[in-house]
CSV table of C-alpha atoms in Angstrom, one decimal:
chain,number,residue,atom,x,y,z
W,1,MET,CA,0.0,0.0,0.0
W,2,PRO,CA,1.9,3.0,-1.2
W,3,GLU,CA,1.7,6.1,0.9
W,4,ILE,CA,-0.4,9.0,-0.5
W,5,LYS,CA,1.7,12.0,-1.4
W,6,ASN,CA,0.7,15.5,-0.6
W,7,VAL,CA,0.2,18.3,-3.2
W,8,THR,CA,-0.3,22.0,-2.9
W,9,ILE,CA,-3.5,23.5,-4.2
W,10,SER,CA,-4.8,27.0,-4.0
W,11,VAL,CA,-8.2,27.6,-2.5
W,12,ASN,CA,-9.4,31.2,-2.9
W,13,THR,CA,-5.8,32.2,-3.6
W,14,ILE,CA,-4.6,30.6,-0.3
W,15,ASP,CA,-2.2,27.7,-0.7
W,16,ARG,CA,-3.3,24.5,1.0
W,17,VAL,CA,-1.4,21.2,1.4
W,18,VAL,CA,-3.8,18.3,0.7
W,19,PRO,CA,-3.5,14.5,0.1
W,20,HIS,CA,-3.1,13.6,-3.6
W,21,GLN,CA,-6.6,12.2,-4.0
W,22,LYS,CA,-10.1,13.3,-4.7
W,23,ILE,CA,-11.3,16.3,-2.8
W,24,SER,CA,-15.0,17.0,-2.1
W,25,TYR,CA,-17.2,20.0,-2.5
W,26,ALA,CA,-17.9,20.0,1.3
W,27,THR,CA,-14.1,20.0,2.2
W,28,LEU,CA,-13.4,22.8,-0.3
W,29,ILE,CA,-16.2,25.2,1.0
W,30,GLY,CA,-15.1,24.5,4.5
W,31,MET,CA,-11.5,25.5,3.6
W,32,ALA,CA,-12.8,28.6,1.9
W,33,PHE,CA,-15.2,29.8,4.5
W,34,PRO,CA,-15.2,28.7,8.2
W,35,ASN,CA,-18.4,26.7,9.0
W,36,ALA,CA,-19.6,26.8,5.5
W,37,THR,CA,-22.1,24.0,4.7
W,38,GLY,CA,-24.9,23.3,2.3
W,39,ALA,CA,-25.1,23.9,-1.4
W,40,ASN,CA,-24.9,27.6,-1.6
W,41,TYR,CA,-21.5,28.1,-3.2
W,42,ILE,CA,-20.3,27.9,-6.7
W,43,VAL,CA,-17.0,26.0,-6.9
W,44,LYS,CA,-14.8,26.2,-10.0
W,45,TYR,CA,-11.4,24.7,-10.6
W,46,TYR,CA,-8.6,25.5,-13.0
W,47,LYS,CA,-5.3,23.9,-13.9
W,48,GLY,CA,-6.7,20.5,-13.1
W,49,ASN,CA,-5.7,17.1,-14.5
W,50,SER,CA,-5.1,17.1,-18.3
W,51,ASP,CA,-8.3,15.2,-19.0
W,52,ASN,CA,-10.3,17.6,-16.7
W,53,LEU,CA,-8.5,21.0,-16.7
W,54,THR,CA,-11.3,23.2,-15.6
W,55,GLY,CA,-14.9,22.8,-14.5
W,56,THR,CA,-17.6,23.4,-11.9
W,57,LEU,CA,-17.7,21.1,-8.9
W,58,PRO,CA,-21.4,20.6,-7.9
W,59,PRO,CA,-22.5,20.1,-4.3
W,60,GLY,CA,-21.8,16.5,-3.3
W,61,GLY,CA,-19.3,16.1,-6.1
W,62,GLU,CA,-15.5,15.4,-5.9
W,63,VAL,CA,-12.6,15.9,-8.2
W,64,MET,CA,-9.0,14.5,-8.3
W,65,VAL,CA,-6.5,17.2,-7.2
W,66,LYS,CA,-3.2,18.1,-8.9
W,67,ASP,CA,-0.3,20.1,-7.7
W,68,GLY,CA,-0.9,23.7,-8.5
W,69,MET,CA,-4.6,23.3,-9.0
W,70,ASP,CA,-6.6,26.5,-8.4
W,71,PHE,CA,-10.1,26.5,-6.8
W,72,ARG,CA,-12.3,29.6,-6.7
W,73,ILE,CA,-15.4,29.5,-4.4
W,74,THR,CA,-18.0,32.1,-3.7
W,75,GLY,CA,-21.7,32.4,-2.8
W,76,THR,CA,-23.7,34.4,-5.4
W,77,GLY,CA,-26.3,36.1,-3.3
W,78,GLU,CA,-25.5,39.7,-3.7
W,79,SER,CA,-27.5,42.0,-6.0
C,1,MET,CA,-48.7,65.7,-42.2
C,2,ALA,CA,-48.6,62.9,-44.8
C,3,TRP,CA,-45.1,61.7,-45.7
C,4,THR,CA,-45.1,62.8,-49.3
C,5,SER,CA,-42.5,61.8,-51.8
C,6,GLU,CA,-41.7,65.5,-52.2
C,7,LEU,CA,-41.1,65.9,-48.4
C,8,GLN,CA,-39.0,62.7,-48.6
C,9,ALA,CA,-36.9,64.2,-51.4
C,10,LEU,CA,-36.5,67.5,-49.4
C,11,ALA,CA,-35.4,65.6,-46.3
C,12,SER,CA,-32.9,63.5,-48.1
C,13,ARG,CA,-31.2,66.5,-49.7
C,14,ASN,CA,-31.3,68.8,-46.6
C,15,PRO,CA,-30.1,67.4,-43.3
C,16,PHE,CA,-31.8,70.1,-41.3
C,17,ILE,CA,-35.2,69.0,-42.6
C,18,ASP,CA,-34.4,65.4,-41.9
C,19,LYS,CA,-33.4,66.4,-38.4
C,20,ILE,CA,-36.6,68.3,-37.5
C,21,ILE,CA,-38.7,65.5,-38.8
C,22,ASN,CA,-36.8,63.0,-36.6
C,23,GLN,CA,-37.2,65.3,-33.7
C,24,GLY,CA,-40.9,65.0,-34.0
C,25,TYR,CA,-41.9,68.3,-35.6
C,26,ASP,CA,-45.0,68.0,-37.8
C,27,VAL,CA,-43.5,69.1,-41.1
C,28,GLY,CA,-45.2,69.7,-44.4
C,29,PHE,CA,-43.7,70.6,-47.8
C,30,VAL,CA,-46.5,72.2,-49.8
C,31,ASN,CA,-46.1,74.2,-53.0
C,32,ALA,CA,-42.5,75.1,-52.2
C,33,HIS,CA,-43.4,76.2,-48.7
C,34,LEU,CA,-42.1,74.6,-45.5
C,35,VAL,CA,-45.0,74.3,-43.0
C,36,ILE,CA,-44.5,73.4,-39.3
C,37,PHE,CA,-47.9,72.5,-38.0
C,38,GLY,CA,-49.1,73.0,-34.4
C,39,VAL,CA,-46.5,75.4,-33.0
C,40,PRO,CA,-47.8,76.5,-29.5
C,41,TYR,CA,-47.9,80.3,-28.7
C,42,LEU,CA,-49.5,82.7,-26.2
C,43,ASN,CA,-52.0,85.3,-27.3
C,44,ALA,CA,-52.2,88.8,-25.6
C,45,SER,CA,-54.4,87.3,-22.8
C,46,GLY,CA,-51.8,84.6,-22.1
C,47,GLU,CA,-54.0,81.8,-23.5
C,48,LEU,CA,-52.4,78.8,-25.2
C,49,LYS,CA,-53.0,78.8,-28.9
C,50,TYR,CA,-51.4,76.9,-31.8
C,51,LEU,CA,-50.4,78.1,-35.3
C,52,ASP,CA,-49.0,76.6,-38.4
C,53,MET,CA,-45.8,78.3,-39.3
C,54,ILE,CA,-45.4,78.9,-43.1
C,55,CYS,CA,-41.9,79.6,-44.5
C,56,PRO,CA,-41.3,80.1,-48.2
C,57,LEU,CA,-38.3,78.2,-49.4
C,58,ASP,CA,-35.6,79.3,-51.8
C,59,LEU,CA,-35.2,76.0,-53.7
C,60,ARG,CA,-32.4,75.1,-56.1
C,61,GLU,CA,-32.4,72.2,-58.4
C,62,GLY,CA,-32.9,68.8,-56.8
C,63,TYR,CA,-34.8,70.2,-53.8
C,64,SER,CA,-31.7,71.8,-52.2
C,65,ILE,CA,-32.7,74.7,-50.0
C,66,ASP,CA,-30.7,77.9,-50.5
C,67,ARG,CA,-29.9,80.6,-48.0
C,68,PRO,CA,-33.2,82.4,-47.2
C,69,SER,CA,-33.7,85.5,-49.4
C,70,ASP,CA,-36.1,87.1,-46.9
C,71,HIS,CA,-36.6,86.9,-43.2
C,72,LYS,CA,-40.4,86.5,-43.0
C,73,VAL,CA,-42.7,83.7,-42.0
C,74,TYR,CA,-46.5,83.6,-42.2
C,75,PHE,CA,-49.3,82.1,-40.2
C,76,ALA,CA,-53.0,82.2,-39.4
C,77,GLY,CA,-53.9,83.3,-35.9
C,78,GLU,CA,-53.4,86.0,-33.3
C,79,ILE,CA,-50.3,88.0,-32.6
C,80,PRO,CA,-47.9,85.7,-30.5
C,81,CYS,CA,-46.9,87.3,-27.2
C,82,ASN,CA,-44.5,86.8,-24.4
C,83,ILE,CA,-45.5,85.8,-20.9
C,84,ASP,CA,-46.0,89.5,-20.0
C,85,GLY,CA,-48.6,89.9,-22.7
C,86,GLN,CA,-46.3,92.0,-24.9
C,87,LYS,CA,-45.9,90.8,-28.5
C,88,ILE,CA,-42.8,88.9,-29.2
C,89,CYS,CA,-39.9,91.0,-30.6
C,90,THR,CA,-40.8,90.9,-34.3
C,91,GLY,CA,-42.5,93.1,-36.7
C,92,THR,CA,-45.9,91.9,-37.6
C,93,ALA,CA,-48.5,92.9,-40.2
C,94,GLU,CA,-51.7,91.5,-41.7
C,95,GLU,CA,-50.6,89.9,-44.9
C,96,ALA,CA,-52.3,87.0,-46.7
C,97,ARG,CA,-50.2,84.1,-47.8
C,98,THR,CA,-51.9,81.2,-49.7
C,99,VAL,CA,-50.0,78.0,-49.7
C,100,SER,CA,-52.9,75.7,-50.8
C,101,ASP,CA,-56.7,75.7,-50.4
C,102,GLN,CA,-56.3,74.4,-46.8
C,103,ILE,CA,-53.3,76.4,-45.7
C,104,VAL,CA,-53.7,80.2,-45.8
C,105,GLY,CA,-51.8,82.6,-43.7
C,106,ASN,CA,-53.3,86.0,-42.7
C,107,ARG,CA,-50.3,87.4,-40.8
C,108,MET,CA,-46.6,88.0,-41.4
C,109,LEU,CA,-43.8,88.0,-38.8
C,110,SER,CA,-40.5,89.6,-39.4
C,111,SER,CA,-37.5,89.1,-37.2
C,112,LYS,CA,-33.9,89.5,-38.3
C,113,PRO,CA,-31.1,87.6,-36.8
C,114,GLU,CA,-28.7,89.4,-34.4
C,115,GLY,CA,-26.8,92.1,-36.2
C,116,MET,CA,-29.7,92.8,-38.6
C,117,ARG,CA,-28.1,90.6,-41.3
C,118,GLN,CA,-29.6,88.1,-43.7
C,119,TYR,CA,-30.2,84.6,-42.3
C,120,ASP,CA,-27.2,82.3,-43.0
C,121,SER,CA,-29.4,79.2,-43.5
C,122,ILE,CA,-32.9,77.9,-43.3
C,123,GLU,CA,-31.9,76.2,-40.1
C,124,GLU,CA,-31.0,79.5,-38.4
C,125,LYS,CA,-34.3,81.1,-39.6
C,126,ILE,CA,-36.6,78.2,-38.5
C,127,ASN,CA,-34.9,77.8,-35.2
C,128,GLN,CA,-35.1,81.5,-34.4
C,129,TYR,CA,-38.8,81.7,-35.2
C,130,LEU,CA,-39.6,78.4,-33.3
C,131,ALA,CA,-37.9,79.8,-30.2
C,132,LEU,CA,-39.5,83.2,-30.4
C,133,ILE,CA,-43.1,81.9,-31.0
C,134,SER,CA,-43.2,78.8,-28.8
C,135,SER,CA,-40.8,79.5,-25.8
C,136,PRO,CA,-43.4,81.6,-23.8
C,137,ALA,CA,-46.1,78.9,-24.2
C,138,ILE,CA,-43.7,76.1,-23.3
C,139,HIS,CA,-42.5,78.1,-20.2
C,140,LYS,CA,-46.1,78.8,-19.0
C,141,TYR,CA,-47.8,75.5,-19.8
C,142,PRO,CA,-45.9,72.4,-18.7
C,143,GLY,CA,-46.1,69.5,-21.1
C,144,VAL,CA,-46.7,71.8,-24.1
C,145,THR,CA,-44.5,70.9,-27.0
C,146,PRO,CA,-44.0,72.3,-30.5
C,147,ARG,CA,-43.3,68.7,-31.7
C,148,ARG,CA,-46.8,67.8,-32.7
C,149,ALA,CA,-45.9,64.7,-34.7
C,150,LEU,CA,-44.4,63.2,-31.6
C,151,LYS,CA,-47.5,63.9,-29.6
C,152,LYS,CA,-49.8,62.5,-32.3
C,153,HIS,CA,-47.7,59.5,-32.7
C,154,LEU,CA,-47.8,58.8,-28.9
C,155,GLU,CA,-51.5,59.2,-28.8
C,156,SER,CA,-52.0,56.7,-31.6
C,157,ALA,CA,-49.3,54.2,-30.5
C,158,MET,CA,-51.0,53.1,-27.3
C,159,SER,CA,-47.5,52.7,-25.8
C,160,PRO,CA,-46.4,53.5,-22.3
C,161,LEU,CA,-43.1,54.9,-23.9
C,162,LYS,CA,-42.8,58.6,-23.9
C,163,PHE,CA,-41.0,58.6,-27.2
C,164,PRO,CA,-41.9,56.9,-30.5
C,165,ASP,CA,-39.7,53.8,-30.7
C,166,ALA,CA,-37.6,55.1,-33.5
C,167,LEU,CA,-34.8,52.7,-32.6
C,168,SER,CA,-36.9,49.6,-33.4
C,169,ALA,CA,-38.2,51.3,-36.6
C,170,ARG,CA,-34.7,52.1,-37.7
C,171,GLU,CA,-33.4,48.6,-37.0
C,172,GLY,CA,-36.4,46.9,-38.5
C,173,VAL,CA,-37.3,45.0,-35.4
C,174,VAL,CA,-40.7,46.7,-34.6
C,175,GLU,CA,-42.6,43.4,-34.7
C,176,LEU,CA,-40.2,41.9,-32.2
C,177,SER,CA,-40.2,44.8,-29.9
C,178,HIS,CA,-44.0,44.7,-29.9
C,179,LYS,CA,-44.0,41.2,-28.5
C,180,LEU,CA,-43.4,42.8,-25.1
C,181,ARG,CA,-46.6,44.8,-25.3
C,182,GLN,CA,-49.4,44.3,-22.8
C,183,HIS,CA,-47.1,42.3,-20.5
C,184,LYS,CA,-46.6,43.2,-16.8
C,185,VAL,CA,-43.4,42.4,-15.0
C,186,ALA,CA,-42.0,42.9,-11.5
C,187,ILE,CA,-38.5,43.7,-10.3
C,188,ILE,CA,-38.1,42.5,-6.7
C,189,GLY,CA,-35.2,44.2,-5.1
C,190,CYS,CA,-34.0,47.5,-6.5
C,191,GLY,CA,-30.3,47.5,-5.5
C,192,GLY,CA,-27.7,47.8,-8.1
C,193,THR,CA,-28.8,44.9,-10.3
C,194,GLY,CA,-32.5,45.6,-10.0
C,195,ALA,CA,-31.9,49.2,-10.9
C,196,TYR,CA,-30.0,48.2,-14.0
C,197,VAL,CA,-32.8,45.8,-15.0
C,198,LEU,CA,-35.1,48.8,-14.8
C,199,ASP,CA,-32.8,50.8,-16.9
C,200,TYR,CA,-33.1,48.2,-19.7
C,201,LEU,CA,-36.8,47.5,-19.3
C,202,ALA,CA,-37.8,51.2,-19.2
C,203,LYS,CA,-36.9,51.3,-22.9
C,204,THR,CA,-39.2,48.5,-23.9
C,205,HIS,CA,-43.0,48.4,-24.7
C,206,LEU,CA,-43.9,46.5,-21.5
C,207,GLU,CA,-47.2,47.8,-20.2
C,208,GLU,CA,-46.3,47.9,-16.5
C,209,ILE,CA,-43.0,47.5,-14.6
C,210,HIS,CA,-43.6,47.1,-10.8
C,211,LEU,CA,-40.8,47.9,-8.4
C,212,PHE,CA,-40.7,46.3,-4.9
C,213,ASP,CA,-38.1,47.4,-2.3
C,214,ASP,CA,-38.5,48.8,1.2
C,215,ASP,CA,-34.9,50.2,1.4
C,216,ILE,CA,-33.8,53.8,1.1
C,217,VAL,CA,-31.0,55.4,-1.0
C,218,HIS,CA,-27.7,55.6,0.9
C,219,VAL,CA,-24.5,57.3,-0.3
C,220,HIS,CA,-23.0,53.9,-1.3
C,221,THR,CA,-26.2,53.2,-3.3
C,222,LEU,CA,-25.4,56.2,-5.6
C,223,PHE,CA,-22.3,54.3,-6.9
C,224,ARG,CA,-24.4,51.4,-8.1
C,225,LEU,CA,-27.3,53.1,-9.9
C,226,PRO,CA,-27.4,53.8,-13.6
C,227,GLY,CA,-27.3,57.5,-14.3
C,228,VAL,CA,-26.5,60.1,-11.8
C,229,TYR,CA,-28.4,60.6,-8.5
C,230,GLY,CA,-27.4,63.0,-5.7
C,231,GLU,CA,-28.0,64.5,-2.3
C,232,GLN,CA,-31.7,65.2,-2.9
C,233,HIS,CA,-32.3,61.4,-3.2
C,234,LEU,CA,-30.5,60.3,0.0
C,235,GLY,CA,-32.9,58.8,2.5
C,236,LEU,CA,-35.8,58.4,0.0
C,237,PRO,CA,-37.2,55.0,-0.9
C,238,LYS,CA,-35.1,53.5,-3.8
C,239,VAL,CA,-38.3,52.5,-5.7
C,240,GLU,CA,-39.6,56.1,-5.7
C,241,VAL,CA,-36.3,57.7,-6.7
C,242,LEU,CA,-36.1,55.3,-9.6
C,243,ALA,CA,-39.7,55.7,-10.6
C,244,ASP,CA,-39.4,59.5,-10.6
C,245,SER,CA,-36.4,59.3,-12.7
C,246,TYR,CA,-37.6,56.9,-15.3
C,247,VAL,CA,-41.2,58.2,-15.6
C,248,ASN,CA,-39.8,60.6,-18.2
C,249,PHE,CA,-39.2,57.7,-20.5
C,250,HIS,CA,-41.8,55.1,-19.5
C,251,GLY,CA,-45.3,55.7,-18.2
C,252,GLY,CA,-46.0,52.3,-16.7
C,253,ILE,CA,-43.5,52.2,-13.8
C,254,LYS,CA,-45.2,51.4,-10.5
C,255,PRO,CA,-43.2,51.8,-7.3
C,256,HIS,CA,-44.1,49.8,-4.1
C,257,VAL,CA,-42.2,50.7,-1.0
C,258,GLU,CA,-42.5,47.2,0.4
C,259,ARG,CA,-40.6,44.0,0.8
C,260,VAL,CA,-42.1,40.9,-0.8
C,261,ASP,CA,-42.7,38.4,2.0
C,262,GLN,CA,-45.4,35.9,3.1
C,263,ASN,CA,-48.0,38.7,3.5
C,264,ASN,CA,-48.0,40.1,0.0
C,265,MET,CA,-46.6,37.1,-2.0
C,266,GLY,CA,-50.0,36.6,-3.6
C,267,CYS,CA,-49.4,39.6,-5.9
C,268,LEU,CA,-46.7,37.7,-7.8
C,269,ALA,CA,-49.4,35.7,-9.7
C,270,ARG,CA,-50.5,39.0,-11.5
C,271,PHE,CA,-47.2,39.2,-13.4
C,272,ASP,CA,-46.1,37.7,-16.7
C,273,PHE,CA,-42.5,37.6,-15.5
C,274,VAL,CA,-40.6,38.3,-12.3
C,275,PHE,CA,-37.0,39.5,-11.9
C,276,VAL,CA,-35.7,38.4,-8.5
C,277,CYS,CA,-32.9,40.8,-7.5
C,278,VAL,CA,-32.8,40.3,-3.7
C,279,ASP,CA,-29.7,39.8,-1.5
C,280,ASP,CA,-31.4,37.6,1.1
C,281,ALA,CA,-31.3,33.9,0.3
C,282,PRO,CA,-34.5,32.8,2.3
C,283,SER,CA,-36.4,35.6,0.5
C,284,ARG,CA,-35.0,34.4,-2.9
C,285,GLN,CA,-36.1,30.8,-2.1
C,286,MET,CA,-39.6,31.9,-1.0
C,287,ILE,CA,-40.1,34.2,-4.0
C,288,ALA,CA,-38.8,31.6,-6.5
C,289,GLN,CA,-41.1,29.0,-5.0
C,290,ALA,CA,-44.1,31.3,-5.1
C,291,CYS,CA,-43.5,32.2,-8.8
C,292,HIS,CA,-43.2,28.5,-9.6
C,293,GLY,CA,-46.4,27.8,-7.7
C,294,ALA,CA,-48.2,30.5,-9.7
C,295,SER,CA,-46.7,29.4,-13.0
C,296,VAL,CA,-44.9,32.7,-13.4
C,297,PRO,CA,-41.4,32.4,-15.1
C,298,PHE,CA,-38.7,34.3,-13.3
C,299,VAL,CA,-35.0,35.0,-13.4
C,300,ASP,CA,-32.9,35.2,-10.3
C,301,VAL,CA,-29.7,37.1,-10.2
C,302,GLY,CA,-26.7,37.3,-7.8
C,303,MET,CA,-23.0,37.7,-7.6
C,304,GLY,CA,-20.2,36.8,-5.2
C,305,LEU,CA,-16.8,38.5,-5.2
C,306,ASN,CA,-13.8,37.8,-3.1
C,307,LYS,CA,-10.7,39.9,-2.6
C,308,GLY,CA,-7.4,38.2,-3.5
C,309,ALA,CA,-3.8,39.3,-3.8
C,310,ASN,CA,-4.4,40.3,-7.4
C,311,GLY,CA,-7.8,42.0,-7.1
C,312,LEU,CA,-11.4,40.8,-7.0
C,313,TYR,CA,-12.5,37.5,-8.5
C,314,GLY,CA,-15.8,35.6,-8.4
C,315,PHE,CA,-19.0,34.8,-10.2
C,316,VAL,CA,-22.0,36.6,-11.6
C,317,ARG,CA,-25.0,34.2,-11.7
C,318,THR,CA,-28.2,34.4,-13.6
C,319,ALA,CA,-30.7,31.5,-13.1
C,320,GLY,CA,-34.0,30.6,-14.5
C,321,GLY,CA,-36.0,32.3,-17.3
C,322,ASP,CA,-38.4,29.6,-18.4
C,323,HIS,CA,-41.4,27.7,-17.0
C,324,GLY,CA,-40.2,24.7,-15.0
C,325,ASP,CA,-36.7,26.0,-14.3
C,326,PHE,CA,-37.4,26.1,-10.5
C,327,ASP,CA,-37.4,22.3,-10.3
C,328,LYS,CA,-33.9,22.2,-11.9
C,329,LEU,CA,-32.6,25.0,-9.7
C,330,ASN,CA,-34.1,24.1,-6.3
C,331,GLY,CA,-31.5,22.9,-3.8
C,332,THR,CA,-28.5,23.6,-6.1
C,333,GLN,CA,-25.7,26.2,-6.0
C,334,TYR,CA,-27.6,28.1,-8.8
C,335,LEU,CA,-30.3,29.2,-6.4
C,336,PRO,CA,-28.7,29.8,-3.0
C,337,ALA,CA,-31.3,29.2,-0.4
C,338,GLN,CA,-29.2,30.1,2.7
C,339,ASN,CA,-27.2,33.2,3.3
C,340,ALA,CA,-23.4,32.5,3.2
C,341,GLN,CA,-22.3,31.8,6.8
C,342,ASP,CA,-19.5,34.3,6.5
C,343,ARG,CA,-21.7,37.2,5.7
C,344,ASP,CA,-21.7,38.4,9.3
C,345,TYR,CA,-18.0,39.3,9.4
C,346,ARG,CA,-17.1,39.7,5.7
C,347,ASN,CA,-18.4,42.3,3.2
C,348,GLN,CA,-19.2,40.9,-0.1
C,349,PRO,CA,-18.4,43.6,-2.6
C,350,GLN,CA,-20.6,44.5,-5.5
C,351,ILE,CA,-19.4,46.6,-8.4
C,352,ALA,CA,-21.7,48.5,-10.7
C,353,GLU,CA,-20.4,47.1,-14.0
C,354,LEU,CA,-21.1,43.6,-12.7
C,355,ASN,CA,-24.6,44.7,-11.5
C,356,ALA,CA,-25.1,45.9,-15.0
C,357,LEU,CA,-23.8,42.7,-16.6
C,358,ASN,CA,-26.0,40.6,-14.3
C,359,ALA,CA,-29.0,42.7,-15.2
C,360,ALA,CA,-28.2,42.6,-18.9
C,361,ILE,CA,-28.0,38.8,-18.9
C,362,ALA,CA,-31.3,38.6,-17.0
C,363,VAL,CA,-33.0,40.9,-19.5
C,364,ILE,CA,-31.6,38.9,-22.4
C,365,ARG,CA,-33.0,35.7,-20.9
C,366,PHE,CA,-36.4,37.5,-20.4
C,367,LYS,CA,-36.4,38.6,-24.0
C,368,GLN,CA,-35.5,35.1,-25.2
C,369,HIS,CA,-38.5,33.9,-23.2
C,370,MET,CA,-40.6,36.6,-25.0
C,371,GLY,CA,-39.3,35.5,-28.4
C,372,PHE,CA,-37.4,38.8,-29.0
C,373,PHE,CA,-34.1,36.9,-29.0
C,374,ASP,CA,-33.5,33.5,-30.5
C,375,ARG,CA,-32.5,30.8,-28.1
C,376,LEU,CA,-30.5,27.7,-28.8
C,377,ALA,CA,-29.3,26.6,-25.3
C,378,SER,CA,-31.6,25.0,-22.9
C,379,SER,CA,-29.6,26.0,-19.8
C,380,HIS,CA,-31.3,26.9,-16.6
C,381,ALA,CA,-28.4,29.0,-15.3
C,382,VAL,CA,-25.5,31.1,-16.7
C,383,VAL,CA,-22.4,31.8,-14.6
C,384,PHE,CA,-20.0,34.6,-15.7
C,385,ASP,CA,-16.5,34.0,-14.3
C,386,VAL,CA,-15.0,37.5,-13.7
C,387,ALA,CA,-11.4,36.5,-13.5
C,388,GLU,CA,-11.5,34.2,-16.5
C,389,ILE,CA,-14.0,36.2,-18.6
C,390,THR,CA,-16.0,33.1,-19.5
C,391,MET,CA,-19.6,32.1,-19.4
C,392,ASP,CA,-20.6,28.6,-18.2
C,393,VAL,CA,-24.1,27.3,-18.6
C,394,ALA,CA,-25.8,24.7,-16.4
C,395,THR,CA,-28.0,22.3,-18.3
């Protein structure tokens, strides 16, 4: 059983060291905003894996991380 | 006046004639005379009267108008006066002028341009007489206009718009613009995005545009409204400030200084379309649900911006637009139902150009629903990524 390596990703422009595996919507919004739960945030990622460079991660979804991957997360309730 | 081929030829050769026709003056070209119908004036007792101003034209070949060889105009009626009852500063005499069987003048006016010289152009002459004759009446009677064609058009068009829709006519999209006629819409929430939605809708043929918001104008609000508002608006209800400003363009704007909640939710069923521009997630959820229940299509807008080391980034979201979209949006990130937990200690910035963009996408979706714009996508949400300048759609 090989040990899982760590990679550095950027979550809302802050570097985070995470295991090199899939990361969930819930984990990401919790990193971006303390105590954030639910399905109220839009999560987009950039510089992902070559077969999935960029996209939107839906609530309940997960995506494989890559070193240098960039996540941007905000609510969209202001008008 | 009927749009004769002669008048058309005159307008095509003389930009000034084209200009006054486009400005809504009721212009005739009859037996080599230019006639401007329905110019308001005051008689000696200060009563409002109208005259048809007759101006002989010096025509060259091909309908080109030469420099006027005299400085007189003619009309039928009383002597035009200023608000003090004194006649306007022109020479006047009884002098018959027959243009046609229907158009006969009985009086001449004579006013030379400053410096007692000859008029340089027909434009200078007409503008001077229009100002002399009609300014006192316009000053004394609000709403009086020398542009009779504009008035006639509006009376016959049955449109809430205060101007004839010359844009649609020019672009050849009248039948598309008219698809919005007789429809009633509501804008719920008149912050930055709601105000820009109004800015776009006020220039359409919608019969009624209802505004709902119980908030007042603050100084920071002034930075997120289209156009320029100032100190006199501070502390007044947003919906009233907007309605007062846009009533000059659209006669069907109805302000309601109230928040849409459980108590008045029933009114949503009266509308053909609802723009949800609120900044409170529980309200958004409630209003979207109510629209859905009443089978009223809606669009919901919202943005979220964060501050990073290189400036602001984030998303501008526009959701809905068609019947049945609520089922696809409900419970997803495209219809936030709970306020962000971090709102208490963190300001979420909003910037006017993103309010405007959000409003523009919302209005485009509405006009697609109305059949004004074509629609190929079947998406129920559109997300603009500010940092990336891309649009993603959710299907």
